[in-house]
N, CA, C and O atoms as a GROMACS GRO file, in nm:
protein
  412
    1UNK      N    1   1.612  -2.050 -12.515
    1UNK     CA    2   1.641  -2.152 -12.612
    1UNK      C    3   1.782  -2.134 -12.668
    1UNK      O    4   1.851  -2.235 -12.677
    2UNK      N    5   1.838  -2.004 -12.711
    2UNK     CA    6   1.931  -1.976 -12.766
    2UNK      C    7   2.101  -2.011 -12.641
    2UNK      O    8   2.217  -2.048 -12.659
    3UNK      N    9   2.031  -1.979 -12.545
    3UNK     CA   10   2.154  -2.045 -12.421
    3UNK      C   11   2.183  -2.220 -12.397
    3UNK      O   12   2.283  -2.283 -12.362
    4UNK      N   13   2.063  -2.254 -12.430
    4UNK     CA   14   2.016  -2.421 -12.421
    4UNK      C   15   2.100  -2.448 -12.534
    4UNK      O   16   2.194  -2.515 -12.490
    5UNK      N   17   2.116  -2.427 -12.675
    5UNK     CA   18   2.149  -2.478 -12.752
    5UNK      C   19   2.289  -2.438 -12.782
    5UNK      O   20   2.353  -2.495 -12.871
    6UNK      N   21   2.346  -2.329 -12.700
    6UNK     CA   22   2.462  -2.286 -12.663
    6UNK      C   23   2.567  -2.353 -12.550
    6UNK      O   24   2.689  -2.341 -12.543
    7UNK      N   25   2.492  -2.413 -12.480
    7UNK     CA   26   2.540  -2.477 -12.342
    7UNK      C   27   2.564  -2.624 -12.436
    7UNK      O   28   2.665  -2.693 -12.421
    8UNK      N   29   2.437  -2.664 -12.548
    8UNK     CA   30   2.488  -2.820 -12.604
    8UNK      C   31   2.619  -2.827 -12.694
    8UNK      O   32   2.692  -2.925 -12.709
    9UNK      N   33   2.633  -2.697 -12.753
    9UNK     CA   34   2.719  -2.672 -12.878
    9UNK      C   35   2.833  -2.721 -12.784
    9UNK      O   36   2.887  -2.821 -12.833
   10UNK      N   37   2.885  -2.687 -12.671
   10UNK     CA   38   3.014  -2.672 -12.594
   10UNK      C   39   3.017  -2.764 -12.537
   10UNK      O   40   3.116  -2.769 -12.464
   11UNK      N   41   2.934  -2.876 -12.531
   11UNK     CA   42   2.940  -3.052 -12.509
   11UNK      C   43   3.049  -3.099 -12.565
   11UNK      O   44   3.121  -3.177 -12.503
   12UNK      N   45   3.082  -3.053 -12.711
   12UNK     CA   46   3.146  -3.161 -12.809
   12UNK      C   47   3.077  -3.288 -12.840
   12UNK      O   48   3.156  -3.381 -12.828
   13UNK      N   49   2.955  -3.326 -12.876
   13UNK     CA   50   2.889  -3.401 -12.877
   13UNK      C   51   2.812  -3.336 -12.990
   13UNK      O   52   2.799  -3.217 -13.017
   14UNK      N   53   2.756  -3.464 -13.059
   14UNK     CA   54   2.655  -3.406 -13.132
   14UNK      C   55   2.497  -3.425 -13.129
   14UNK      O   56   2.446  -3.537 -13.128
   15UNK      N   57   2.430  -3.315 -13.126
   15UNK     CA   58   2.319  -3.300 -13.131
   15UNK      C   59   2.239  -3.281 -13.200
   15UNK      O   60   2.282  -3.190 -13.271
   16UNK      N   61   2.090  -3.319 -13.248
   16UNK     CA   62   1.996  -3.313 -13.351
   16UNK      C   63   1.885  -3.248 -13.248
   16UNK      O   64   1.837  -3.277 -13.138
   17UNK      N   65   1.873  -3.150 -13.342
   17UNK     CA   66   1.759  -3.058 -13.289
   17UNK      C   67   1.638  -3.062 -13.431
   17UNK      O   68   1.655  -3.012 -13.542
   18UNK      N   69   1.527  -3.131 -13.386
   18UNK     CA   70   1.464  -3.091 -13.459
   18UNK      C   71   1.285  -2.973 -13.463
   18UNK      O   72   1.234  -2.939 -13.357
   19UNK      N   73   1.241  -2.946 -13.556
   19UNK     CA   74   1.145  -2.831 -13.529
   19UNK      C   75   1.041  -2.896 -13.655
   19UNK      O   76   1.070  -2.986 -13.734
   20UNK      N   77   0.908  -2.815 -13.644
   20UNK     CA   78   0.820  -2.846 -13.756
   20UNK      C   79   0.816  -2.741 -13.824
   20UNK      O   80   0.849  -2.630 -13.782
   21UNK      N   81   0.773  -2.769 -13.945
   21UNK     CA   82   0.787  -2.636 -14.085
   21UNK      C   83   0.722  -2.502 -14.097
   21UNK      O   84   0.612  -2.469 -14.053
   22UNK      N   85   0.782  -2.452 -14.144
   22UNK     CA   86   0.679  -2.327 -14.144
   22UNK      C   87   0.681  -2.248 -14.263
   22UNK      O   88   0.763  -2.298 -14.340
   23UNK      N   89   0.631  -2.154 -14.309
   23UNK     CA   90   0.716  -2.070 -14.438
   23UNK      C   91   0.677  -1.902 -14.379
   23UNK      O   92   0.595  -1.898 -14.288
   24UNK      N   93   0.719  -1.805 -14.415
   24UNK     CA   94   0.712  -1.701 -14.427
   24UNK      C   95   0.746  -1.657 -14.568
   24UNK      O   96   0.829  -1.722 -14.630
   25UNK      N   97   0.674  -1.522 -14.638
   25UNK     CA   98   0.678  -1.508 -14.762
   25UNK      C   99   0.774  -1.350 -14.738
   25UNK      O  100   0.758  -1.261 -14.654
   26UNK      N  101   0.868  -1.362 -14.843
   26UNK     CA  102   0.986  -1.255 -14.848
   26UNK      C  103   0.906  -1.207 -14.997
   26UNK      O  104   0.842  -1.259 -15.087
   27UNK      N  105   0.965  -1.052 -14.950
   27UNK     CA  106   0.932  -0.965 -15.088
   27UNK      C  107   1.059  -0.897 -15.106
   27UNK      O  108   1.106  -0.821 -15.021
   28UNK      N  109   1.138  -0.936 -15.264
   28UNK     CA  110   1.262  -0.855 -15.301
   28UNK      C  111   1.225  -0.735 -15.334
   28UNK      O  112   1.106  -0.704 -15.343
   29UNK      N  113   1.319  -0.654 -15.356
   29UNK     CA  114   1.362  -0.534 -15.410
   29UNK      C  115   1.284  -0.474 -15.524
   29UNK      O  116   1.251  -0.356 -15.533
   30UNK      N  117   1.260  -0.574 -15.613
   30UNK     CA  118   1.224  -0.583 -15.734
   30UNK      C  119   1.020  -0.597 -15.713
   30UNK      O  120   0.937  -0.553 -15.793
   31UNK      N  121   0.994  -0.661 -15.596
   31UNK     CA  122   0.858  -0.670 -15.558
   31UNK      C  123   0.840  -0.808 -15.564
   31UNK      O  124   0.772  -0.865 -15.479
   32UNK      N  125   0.890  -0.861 -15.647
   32UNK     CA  126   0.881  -1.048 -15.653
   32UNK      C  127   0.898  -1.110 -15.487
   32UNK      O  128   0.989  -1.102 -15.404
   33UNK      N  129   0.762  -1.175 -15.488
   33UNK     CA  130   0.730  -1.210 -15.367
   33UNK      C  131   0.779  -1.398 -15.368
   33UNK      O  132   0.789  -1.456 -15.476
   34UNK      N  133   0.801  -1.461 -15.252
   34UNK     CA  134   0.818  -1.613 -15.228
   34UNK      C  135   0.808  -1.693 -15.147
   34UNK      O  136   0.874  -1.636 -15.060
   35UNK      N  137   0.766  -1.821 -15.084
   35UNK     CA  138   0.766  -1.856 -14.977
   35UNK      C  139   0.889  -1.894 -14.936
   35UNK      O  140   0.970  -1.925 -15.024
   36UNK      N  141   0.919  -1.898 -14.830
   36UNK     CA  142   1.024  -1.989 -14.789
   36UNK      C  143   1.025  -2.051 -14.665
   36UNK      O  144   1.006  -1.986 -14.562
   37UNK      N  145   1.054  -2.231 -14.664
   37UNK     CA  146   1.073  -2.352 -14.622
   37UNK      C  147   1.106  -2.282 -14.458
   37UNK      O  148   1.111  -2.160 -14.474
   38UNK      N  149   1.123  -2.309 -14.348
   38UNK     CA  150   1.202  -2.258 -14.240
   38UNK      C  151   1.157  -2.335 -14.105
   38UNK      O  152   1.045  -2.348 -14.056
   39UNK      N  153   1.251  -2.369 -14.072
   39UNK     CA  154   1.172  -2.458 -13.889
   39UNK      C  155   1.069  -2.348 -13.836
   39UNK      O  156   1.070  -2.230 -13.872
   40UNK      N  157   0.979  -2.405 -13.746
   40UNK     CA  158   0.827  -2.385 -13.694
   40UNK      C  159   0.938  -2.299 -13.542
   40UNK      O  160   0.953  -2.354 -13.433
   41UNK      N  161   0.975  -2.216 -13.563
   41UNK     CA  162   1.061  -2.128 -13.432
   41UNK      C  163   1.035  -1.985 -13.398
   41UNK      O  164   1.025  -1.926 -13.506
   42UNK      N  165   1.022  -1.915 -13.315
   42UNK     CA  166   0.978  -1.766 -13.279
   42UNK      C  167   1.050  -1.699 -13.382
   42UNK      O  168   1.172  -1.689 -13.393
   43UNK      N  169   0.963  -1.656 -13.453
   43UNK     CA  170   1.030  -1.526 -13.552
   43UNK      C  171   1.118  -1.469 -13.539
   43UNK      O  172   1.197  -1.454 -13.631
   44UNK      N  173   1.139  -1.407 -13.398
   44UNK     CA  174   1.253  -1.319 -13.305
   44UNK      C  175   1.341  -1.387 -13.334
   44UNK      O  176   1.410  -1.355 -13.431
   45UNK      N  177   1.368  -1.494 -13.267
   45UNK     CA  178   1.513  -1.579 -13.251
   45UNK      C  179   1.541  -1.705 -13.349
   45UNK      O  180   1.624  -1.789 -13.314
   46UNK      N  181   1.461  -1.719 -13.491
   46UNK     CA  182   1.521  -1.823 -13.528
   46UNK      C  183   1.637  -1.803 -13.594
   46UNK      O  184   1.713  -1.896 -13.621
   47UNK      N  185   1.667  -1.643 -13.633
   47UNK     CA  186   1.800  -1.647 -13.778
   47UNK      C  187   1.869  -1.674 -13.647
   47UNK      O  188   1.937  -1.776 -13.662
   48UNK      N  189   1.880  -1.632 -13.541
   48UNK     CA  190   1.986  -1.661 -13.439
   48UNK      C  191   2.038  -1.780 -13.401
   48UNK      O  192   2.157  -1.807 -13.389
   49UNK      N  193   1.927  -1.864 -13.378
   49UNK     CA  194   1.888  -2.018 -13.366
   49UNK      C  195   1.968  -2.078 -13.466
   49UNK      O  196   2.052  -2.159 -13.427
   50UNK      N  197   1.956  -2.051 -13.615
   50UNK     CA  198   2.044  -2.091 -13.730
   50UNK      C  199   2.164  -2.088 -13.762
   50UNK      O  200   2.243  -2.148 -13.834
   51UNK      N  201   2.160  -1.980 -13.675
   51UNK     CA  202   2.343  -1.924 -13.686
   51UNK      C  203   2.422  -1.995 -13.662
   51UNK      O  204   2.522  -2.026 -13.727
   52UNK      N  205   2.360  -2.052 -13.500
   52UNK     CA  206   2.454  -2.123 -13.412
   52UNK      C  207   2.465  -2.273 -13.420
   52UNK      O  208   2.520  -2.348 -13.339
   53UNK      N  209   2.385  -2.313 -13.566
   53UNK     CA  210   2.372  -2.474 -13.550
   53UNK      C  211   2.464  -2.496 -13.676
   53UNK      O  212   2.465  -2.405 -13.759
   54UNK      N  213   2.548  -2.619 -13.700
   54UNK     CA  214   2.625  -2.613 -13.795
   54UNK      C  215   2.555  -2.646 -13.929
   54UNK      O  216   2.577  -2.617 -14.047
   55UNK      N  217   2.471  -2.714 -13.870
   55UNK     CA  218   2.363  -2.804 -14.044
   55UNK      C  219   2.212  -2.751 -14.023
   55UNK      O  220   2.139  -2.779 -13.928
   56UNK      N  221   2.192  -2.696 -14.094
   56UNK     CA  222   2.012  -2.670 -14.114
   56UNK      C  223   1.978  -2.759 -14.213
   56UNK      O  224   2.021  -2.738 -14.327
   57UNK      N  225   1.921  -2.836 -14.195
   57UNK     CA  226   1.832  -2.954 -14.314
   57UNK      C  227   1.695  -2.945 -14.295
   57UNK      O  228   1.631  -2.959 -14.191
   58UNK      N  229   1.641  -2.910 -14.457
   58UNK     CA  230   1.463  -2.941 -14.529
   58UNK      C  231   1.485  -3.074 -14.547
   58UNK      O  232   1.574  -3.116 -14.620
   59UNK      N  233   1.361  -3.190 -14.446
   59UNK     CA  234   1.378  -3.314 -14.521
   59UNK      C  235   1.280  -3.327 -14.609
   59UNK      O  236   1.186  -3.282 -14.543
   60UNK      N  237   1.224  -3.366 -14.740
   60UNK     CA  238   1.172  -3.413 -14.833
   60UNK      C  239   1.192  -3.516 -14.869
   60UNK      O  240   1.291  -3.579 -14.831
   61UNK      N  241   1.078  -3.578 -14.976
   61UNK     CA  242   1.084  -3.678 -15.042
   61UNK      C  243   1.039  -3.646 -15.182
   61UNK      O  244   0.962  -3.557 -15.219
   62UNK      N  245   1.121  -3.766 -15.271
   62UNK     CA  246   1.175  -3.741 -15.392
   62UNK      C  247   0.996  -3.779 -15.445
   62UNK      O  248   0.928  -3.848 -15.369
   63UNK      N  249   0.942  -3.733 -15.562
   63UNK     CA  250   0.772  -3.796 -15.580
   63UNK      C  251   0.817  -3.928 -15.650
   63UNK      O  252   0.759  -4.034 -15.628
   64UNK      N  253   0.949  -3.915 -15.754
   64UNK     CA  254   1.008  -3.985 -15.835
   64UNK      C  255   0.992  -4.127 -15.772
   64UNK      O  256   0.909  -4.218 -15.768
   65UNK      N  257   1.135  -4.091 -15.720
   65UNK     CA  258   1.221  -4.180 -15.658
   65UNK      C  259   1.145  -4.274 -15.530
   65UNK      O  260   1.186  -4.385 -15.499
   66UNK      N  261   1.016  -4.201 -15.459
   66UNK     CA  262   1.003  -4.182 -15.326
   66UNK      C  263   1.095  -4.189 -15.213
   66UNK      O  264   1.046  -4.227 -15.107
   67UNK      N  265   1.198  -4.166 -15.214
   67UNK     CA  266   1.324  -4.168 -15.147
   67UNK      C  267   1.319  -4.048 -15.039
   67UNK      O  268   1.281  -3.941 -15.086
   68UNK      N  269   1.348  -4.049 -14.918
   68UNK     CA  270   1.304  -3.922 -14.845
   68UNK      C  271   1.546  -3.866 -14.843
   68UNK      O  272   1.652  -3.929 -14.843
   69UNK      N  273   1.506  -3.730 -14.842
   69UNK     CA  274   1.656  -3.683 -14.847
   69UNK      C  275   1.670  -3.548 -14.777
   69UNK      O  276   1.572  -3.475 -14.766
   70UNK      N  277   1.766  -3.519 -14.740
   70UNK     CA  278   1.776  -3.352 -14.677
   70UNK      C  279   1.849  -3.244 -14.785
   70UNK      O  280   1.947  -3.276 -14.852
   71UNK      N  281   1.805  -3.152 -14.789
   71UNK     CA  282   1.820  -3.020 -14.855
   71UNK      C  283   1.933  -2.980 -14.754
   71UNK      O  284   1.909  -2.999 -14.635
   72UNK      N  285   2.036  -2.935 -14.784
   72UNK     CA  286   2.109  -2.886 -14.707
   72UNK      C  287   2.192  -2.760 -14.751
   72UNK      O  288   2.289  -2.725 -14.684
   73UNK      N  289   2.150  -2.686 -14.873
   73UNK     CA  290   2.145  -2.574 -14.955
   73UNK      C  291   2.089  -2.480 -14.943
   73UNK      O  292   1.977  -2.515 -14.978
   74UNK      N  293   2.084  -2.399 -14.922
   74UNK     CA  294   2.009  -2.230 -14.908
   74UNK      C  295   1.986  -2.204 -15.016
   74UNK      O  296   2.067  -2.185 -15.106
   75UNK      N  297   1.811  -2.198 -15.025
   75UNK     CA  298   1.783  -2.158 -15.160
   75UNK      C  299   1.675  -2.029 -15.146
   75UNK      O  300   1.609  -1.999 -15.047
   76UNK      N  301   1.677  -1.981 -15.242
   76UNK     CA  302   1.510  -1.868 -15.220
   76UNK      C  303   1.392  -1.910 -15.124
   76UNK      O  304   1.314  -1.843 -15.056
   77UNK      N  305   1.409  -2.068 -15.146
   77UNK     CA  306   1.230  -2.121 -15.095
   77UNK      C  307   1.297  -2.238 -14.979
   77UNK      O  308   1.208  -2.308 -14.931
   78UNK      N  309   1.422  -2.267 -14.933
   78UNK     CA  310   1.487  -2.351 -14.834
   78UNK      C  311   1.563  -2.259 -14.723
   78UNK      O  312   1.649  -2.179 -14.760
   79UNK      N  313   1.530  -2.272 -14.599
   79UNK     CA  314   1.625  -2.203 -14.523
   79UNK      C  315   1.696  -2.331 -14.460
   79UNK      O  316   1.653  -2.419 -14.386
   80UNK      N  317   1.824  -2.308 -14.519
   80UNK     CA  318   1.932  -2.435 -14.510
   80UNK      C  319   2.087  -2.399 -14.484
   80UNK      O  320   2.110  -2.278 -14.490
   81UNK      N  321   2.201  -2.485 -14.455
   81UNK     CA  322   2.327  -2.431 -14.457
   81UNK      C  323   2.389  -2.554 -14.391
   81UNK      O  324   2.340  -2.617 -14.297
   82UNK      N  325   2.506  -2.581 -14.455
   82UNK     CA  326   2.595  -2.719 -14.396
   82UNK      C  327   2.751  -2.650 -14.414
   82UNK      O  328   2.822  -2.618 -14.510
   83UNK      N  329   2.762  -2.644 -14.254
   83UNK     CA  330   2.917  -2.577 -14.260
   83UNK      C  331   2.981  -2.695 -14.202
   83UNK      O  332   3.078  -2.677 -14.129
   84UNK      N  333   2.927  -2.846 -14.233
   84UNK     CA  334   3.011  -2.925 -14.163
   84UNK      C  335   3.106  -3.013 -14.284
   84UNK      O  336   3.187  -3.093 -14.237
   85UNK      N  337   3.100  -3.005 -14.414
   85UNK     CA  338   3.102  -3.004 -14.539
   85UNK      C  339   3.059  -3.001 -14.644
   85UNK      O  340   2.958  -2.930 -14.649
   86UNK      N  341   3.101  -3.068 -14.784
   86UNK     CA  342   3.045  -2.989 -14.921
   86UNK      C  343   2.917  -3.015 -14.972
   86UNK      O  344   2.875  -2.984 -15.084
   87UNK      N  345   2.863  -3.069 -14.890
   87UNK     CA  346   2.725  -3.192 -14.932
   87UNK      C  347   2.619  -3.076 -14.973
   87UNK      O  348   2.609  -2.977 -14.900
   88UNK      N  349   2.548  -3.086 -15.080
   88UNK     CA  350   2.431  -3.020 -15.110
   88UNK      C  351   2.280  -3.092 -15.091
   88UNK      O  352   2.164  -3.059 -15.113
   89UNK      N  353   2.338  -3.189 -15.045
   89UNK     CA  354   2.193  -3.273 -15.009
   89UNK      C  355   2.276  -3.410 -15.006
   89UNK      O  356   2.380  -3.448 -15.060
   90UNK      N  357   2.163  -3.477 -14.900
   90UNK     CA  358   2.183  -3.654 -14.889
   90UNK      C  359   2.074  -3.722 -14.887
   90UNK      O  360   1.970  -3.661 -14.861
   91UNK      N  361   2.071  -3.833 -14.908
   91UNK     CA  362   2.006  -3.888 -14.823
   91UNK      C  363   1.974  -3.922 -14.715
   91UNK      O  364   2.073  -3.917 -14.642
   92UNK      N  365   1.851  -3.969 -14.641
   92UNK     CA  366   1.796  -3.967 -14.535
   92UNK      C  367   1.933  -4.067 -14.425
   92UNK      O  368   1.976  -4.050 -14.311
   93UNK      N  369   1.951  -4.132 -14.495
   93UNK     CA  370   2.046  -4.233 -14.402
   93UNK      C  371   2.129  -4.258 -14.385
   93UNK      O  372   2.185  -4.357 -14.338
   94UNK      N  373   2.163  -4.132 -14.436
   94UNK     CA  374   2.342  -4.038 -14.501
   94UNK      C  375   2.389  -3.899 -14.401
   94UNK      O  376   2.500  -3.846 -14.395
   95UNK      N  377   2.278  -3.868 -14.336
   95UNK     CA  378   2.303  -3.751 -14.297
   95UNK      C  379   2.414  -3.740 -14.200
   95UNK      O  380   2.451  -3.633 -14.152
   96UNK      N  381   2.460  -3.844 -14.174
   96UNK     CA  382   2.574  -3.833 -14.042
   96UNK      C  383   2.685  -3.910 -14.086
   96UNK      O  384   2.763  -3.972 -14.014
   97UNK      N  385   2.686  -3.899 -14.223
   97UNK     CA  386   2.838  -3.947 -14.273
   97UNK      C  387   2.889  -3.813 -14.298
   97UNK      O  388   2.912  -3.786 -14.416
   98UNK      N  389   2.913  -3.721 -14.206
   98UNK     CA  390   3.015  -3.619 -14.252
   98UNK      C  391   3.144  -3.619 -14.307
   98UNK      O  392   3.249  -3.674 -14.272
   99UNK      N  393   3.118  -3.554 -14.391
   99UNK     CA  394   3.256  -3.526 -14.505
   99UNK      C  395   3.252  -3.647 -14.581
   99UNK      O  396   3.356  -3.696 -14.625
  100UNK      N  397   3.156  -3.690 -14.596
  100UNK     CA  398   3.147  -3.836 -14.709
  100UNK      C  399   3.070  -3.765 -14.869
  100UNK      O  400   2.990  -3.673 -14.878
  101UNK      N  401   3.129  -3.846 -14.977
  101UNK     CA  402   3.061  -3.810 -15.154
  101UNK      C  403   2.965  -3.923 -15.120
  101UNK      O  404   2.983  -4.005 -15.210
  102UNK      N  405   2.885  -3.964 -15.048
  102UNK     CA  406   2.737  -4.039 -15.045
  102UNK      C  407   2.655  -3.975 -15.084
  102UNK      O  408   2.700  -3.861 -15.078
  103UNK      N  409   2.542  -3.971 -15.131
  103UNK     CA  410   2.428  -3.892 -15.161
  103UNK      C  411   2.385  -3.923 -15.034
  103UNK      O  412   2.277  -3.879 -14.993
   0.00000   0.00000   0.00000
C-alpha cells in the first residue's frame, strides 16, 4: 500500500484516498486515557500511510448547523494534518480550494 500511494504521489496529480474510521485509545504520561478519530488502516503502516499524504481530513457534521465539514487539525481525539495550507477546517465543498480563506 505504502509503494501504491508512493508511485501516485510522483504522478503530480491529485489524489483522494479515502478509508473508514476507526479509533484507538492512547494513554499519556500522566495516565489520562482518550480515543482518537483515525482512518480504518493496518496499525503497522498507517502513521506511515499519513506521513506521506499531504491532507488527512475527519469529515463530520455540524448537529447545529447540519452542515457536513473536514477537520483538518490534529487534535488529541482527530488524527489530521494539512501541509497543503493554513486551513483548520472547511467545508465539505471547499476541500479543494487550496490556499483559499473559504470555510
Amino acid at each position: 500500500m505504502i509503494e501504491l500511494i508512493s508511485t501516485f504521489n510522483a504522478l503530480n496529480t491529485n489524489v483522494v484516498y479515502t478509508a473508514w474510521e476507526t479509533t484507538r485509545q492512547i494513554q499519556l504520561e500522566s495516565g489520562q486515557l482518550y480515543n482518537q478519530f483515525l482512518p480504518d488502516i493496518r496499525e503497522k503502516v498507517v502513521n506511515h500511510i499519513m506521513g506521506i499524504i499531504p491532507l488527512v481530513a475527519r469529515l463530520v457534521r455540524n448537529p447545529e448547523t447540519k452542515q457536513r465539514g473536514f477537520i483538518l487539525q490534529k487534535s488529541n481525539g482527530t488524527f489530521a494534518k494539512n501541509q497543503l495550507d493554513h486551513r483548520e477546517g472547511c467545508l465539505q465543498e471547499n476541500i479543494f480550494k487550496i490556499g483559499s480563506d473559504d470555510d
